[in-house]
Amino acid sequence: MAVQRTDAASWLRELVLVYAMCWTVSLGFVAGQTGQLNVDASPQNARKIPDKMFGIFFEEINHAGAGGLWAELVSNRGFEAGGPNTPSNIDPWLIIGNESSIIVGTDRTSCFEKNPVALRMEVLCDSKGTNNCPSGGVGVYNPGYWGMAPAYNQQSGVIWLDQVSVMPSDTYMGHGFRKDLASMLANLKPQFLKFPGGNYAMGNYLRNAFRWSETVGPWEERPGHFNDAWGYWTDDGLGFFEFLQLAEDLGASPVWVVNDGASQNEEVSTATIASLVKDVVDGIEFARGGPKTTWGSVRAAMGHPQPFNLDYVSIGNQECWMLYYRGNYQKFYSAIKAAYPDINVVSSCDKSTISPSNPADLYDVHVYTSSSDMFSRTSMFDNMTRSGPKAIVSEYAVTGKDAGKGTLVAALAEAAFLIGLERNSDVVEMASCAPLFVNDNDRRWSPDAIVFNSWQNYGCPNYWMLHFFKDSCGATFHPSNIQISSYNQLVASAITWQNSKDKSTYLKIKLVNFGNQAVNLSISVSGLDEGIKSSGSKKTVLTSSGPLDENSFQEPQKVAPVSSPVDNANEQMGVLVDPYSLTSFDLLLQPSKHSTI
């Protein structure tokens, strides 16, 4: 039956209206709000944000390093993962071909002193005669980190294998880091890199803690260790030297987390801590000592004669509650300051415990909580006393049901928290999220900022959220206030920052709408020395069709920033702020009359 043209058009309009209503109801969106944002950009009320305000924290969790950022392709390359006894478990190595044609075992006859276990492979078949090998050969196979090619053998005899390494020929700056993953870090412009982790640095037991001196020197001489905090073996190809090198490559300041004599289940007393204290001071010498010093010469032999710029050492991992922490901390603090007085020492105790008898340059803060609570913590430091050491919020993340594997709403809550840190950057020095990476085949923790497998990667919404803050380090903070009735889901900040390439200066206004209502916002900027140009400004929005939306390998950009020009840029302007969104306006300022070319 034919449908008349007018009826068809009417039916189509009704269908579109019903669809739009269903979409709105499904998200819980309701009628919008009206508000006013006032920004005071006057120089007398401005404040400089710390140069190292935002950085990154790396932990060997979720196979983030082994088979991830560290581009080694062979898993258990030295056959040590099964322990020092033989015969040893050689997982994940497997025999390929006819098992009756090959004998595989382990022995403690390696030529590498610190890696005594080697693999003995005896091939019983041959390419000639009556005992022919299978057409595909026989041998051993290493699946790598969920993706690797096999190695075959076309003749008989005994072959010894040990310290088998395969690295891509093209790594980030030629230093062994997986190029795509390291580039994602570089794109954040991190100003510090905290490493090698929290629980990973401690270990469940001290025998499995990260020992920096066992992770330097030729890689084939590194014994590796069991990462008992997260349940897998690491060959320590990604060691102390490599972390320092990565920080240098990224233009970031290294922040070294040292083991203070405590694990999750053990603790060294203050009376017997001296050797561990000396070990940390030696580690600083490895990083900063001249090429003729004891440990500086080891670094120089590894190809880096110039010292690294190690200026921060963090003592432990939130262990202030443990019996010996404060006594041990004082031993570390005194020894480090005696040898390197300019080093910034970070305490795991909170600000209330720090005093002349228990000094610190910074104190460490970790925040793991729900999205609603994280959003509320935008005011966490508002009433903090303004004197004394500043905080490094080195681990923060939304966790719980609405965090999923990395949702939009989790990213928005974290953005609101960071806006609070910007506002309180007179008492907060640095901040970094956690965890940074997850191999999708070994997810020990969710959510994470960057997801990868052996050949793909994508950023979660909180990774893209961090891009909104990468221009904040060293920028100028301006006070602002929001006037809006009966709606407390909107937070804002304002900074001025300079583009390092063309020296253009921008006023960046960031807005987090954590609620389900759109906001018609009138923005008023006062106190600018120079005006806002009518062209050259842009708007960037991070949002999606639903607050629980996530990215994936199939839809890596489902939740990602979208930028567009701002046509009505002015000191007085009206904008629409979408529900469940992070929005920034980068408003191009007129060049200063006093600037020179």
PDB file of N, CA and C in Angstrom, residues 79 102-107 109 118-123 140 157-161:
ATOM      1  N   PHE A  79      65.315 -18.263  31.227  1.00  0.00           N
ATOM      2  CA  PHE A  79      64.870 -19.530  31.811  1.00  0.00           C
ATOM      3  C   PHE A  79      64.988 -19.538  33.335  1.00  0.00           C
ATOM      4  N   ILE A 102      62.968 -34.800  20.064  1.00  0.00           N
ATOM      5  CA  ILE A 102      63.723 -33.762  20.761  1.00  0.00           C
ATOM      6  C   ILE A 102      63.677 -33.996  22.264  1.00  0.00           C
ATOM      7  N   ILE A 103      64.766 -33.725  22.933  1.00  0.00           N
ATOM      8  CA  ILE A 103      64.837 -33.767  24.389  1.00  0.00           C
ATOM      9  C   ILE A 103      65.200 -32.374  24.878  1.00  0.00           C
ATOM     10  N   VAL A 104      64.370 -31.848  25.763  1.00  0.00           N
ATOM     11  CA  VAL A 104      64.586 -30.491  26.284  1.00  0.00           C
ATOM     12  C   VAL A 104      64.677 -30.560  27.802  1.00  0.00           C
ATOM     13  N   GLY A 105      65.693 -29.950  28.367  1.00  0.00           N
ATOM     14  CA  GLY A 105      65.851 -29.896  29.813  1.00  0.00           C
ATOM     15  C   GLY A 105      66.652 -28.682  30.211  1.00  0.00           C
ATOM     16  N   THR A 106      66.756 -28.449  31.515  1.00  0.00           N
ATOM     17  CA  THR A 106      67.532 -27.315  32.010  1.00  0.00           C
ATOM     18  C   THR A 106      68.689 -27.803  32.865  1.00  0.00           C
ATOM     19  N   ASP A 107      69.698 -26.966  32.954  1.00  0.00           N
ATOM     20  CA  ASP A 107      70.882 -27.281  33.732  1.00  0.00           C
ATOM     21  C   ASP A 107      71.471 -25.981  34.268  1.00  0.00           C
ATOM     22  N   THR A 109      74.435 -24.731  34.019  1.00  0.00           N
ATOM     23  CA  THR A 109      75.746 -24.625  33.372  1.00  0.00           C
ATOM     24  C   THR A 109      75.853 -23.367  32.522  1.00  0.00           C
ATOM     25  N   ALA A 118      70.228 -22.650  32.222  1.00  0.00           N
ATOM     26  CA  ALA A 118      70.230 -22.600  30.757  1.00  0.00           C
ATOM     27  C   ALA A 118      69.388 -23.755  30.231  1.00  0.00           C
ATOM     28  N   LEU A 119      68.978 -23.636  28.986  1.00  0.00           N
ATOM     29  CA  LEU A 119      68.159 -24.669  28.350  1.00  0.00           C
ATOM     30  C   LEU A 119      69.022 -25.527  27.431  1.00  0.00           C
ATOM     31  N   ARG A 120      68.918 -26.839  27.612  1.00  0.00           N
ATOM     32  CA  ARG A 120      69.616 -27.794  26.745  1.00  0.00           C
ATOM     33  C   ARG A 120      68.592 -28.433  25.820  1.00  0.00           C
ATOM     34  N   MET A 121      68.827 -28.310  24.537  1.00  0.00           N
ATOM     35  CA  MET A 121      67.919 -28.868  23.536  1.00  0.00           C
ATOM     36  C   MET A 121      68.694 -29.871  22.676  1.00  0.00           C
ATOM     37  N   GLU A 122      68.335 -31.134  22.780  1.00  0.00           N
ATOM     38  CA  GLU A 122      68.987 -32.184  21.986  1.00  0.00           C
ATOM     39  C   GLU A 122      68.019 -32.655  20.910  1.00  0.00           C
ATOM     40  N   VAL A 123      68.402 -32.452  19.672  1.00  0.00           N
ATOM     41  CA  VAL A 123      67.581 -32.860  18.533  1.00  0.00           C
ATOM     42  C   VAL A 123      68.017 -34.253  18.091  1.00  0.00           C
ATOM     43  N   VAL A 140      62.006 -25.221  20.009  1.00  0.00           N
ATOM     44  CA  VAL A 140      61.255 -24.643  21.110  1.00  0.00           C
ATOM     45  C   VAL A 140      60.594 -23.349  20.633  1.00  0.00           C
ATOM     46  N   GLY A 157      71.755 -32.679  16.860  1.00  0.00           N
ATOM     47  CA  GLY A 157      72.820 -32.143  17.680  1.00  0.00           C
ATOM     48  C   GLY A 157      72.278 -31.533  18.953  1.00  0.00           C
ATOM     49  N   VAL A 158      73.177 -31.017  19.760  1.00  0.00           N
ATOM     50  CA  VAL A 158      72.817 -30.413  21.042  1.00  0.00           C
ATOM     51  C   VAL A 158      73.002 -28.902  20.945  1.00  0.00           C
ATOM     52  N   ILE A 159      71.980 -28.182  21.340  1.00  0.00           N
ATOM     53  CA  ILE A 159      72.006 -26.724  21.283  1.00  0.00           C
ATOM     54  C   ILE A 159      71.667 -26.189  22.675  1.00  0.00           C
ATOM     55  N   TRP A 160      72.507 -25.262  23.172  1.00  0.00           N
ATOM     56  CA  TRP A 160      72.243 -24.613  24.446  1.00  0.00           C
ATOM     57  C   TRP A 160      71.658 -23.224  24.181  1.00  0.00           C
ATOM     58  N   LEU A 161      70.622 -22.897  24.923  1.00  0.00           N
ATOM     59  CA  LEU A 161      70.000 -21.577  24.805  1.00  0.00           C
ATOM     60  C   LEU A 161      69.997 -20.904  26.164  1.00  0.00           C
TER      61      LEU A 161
END
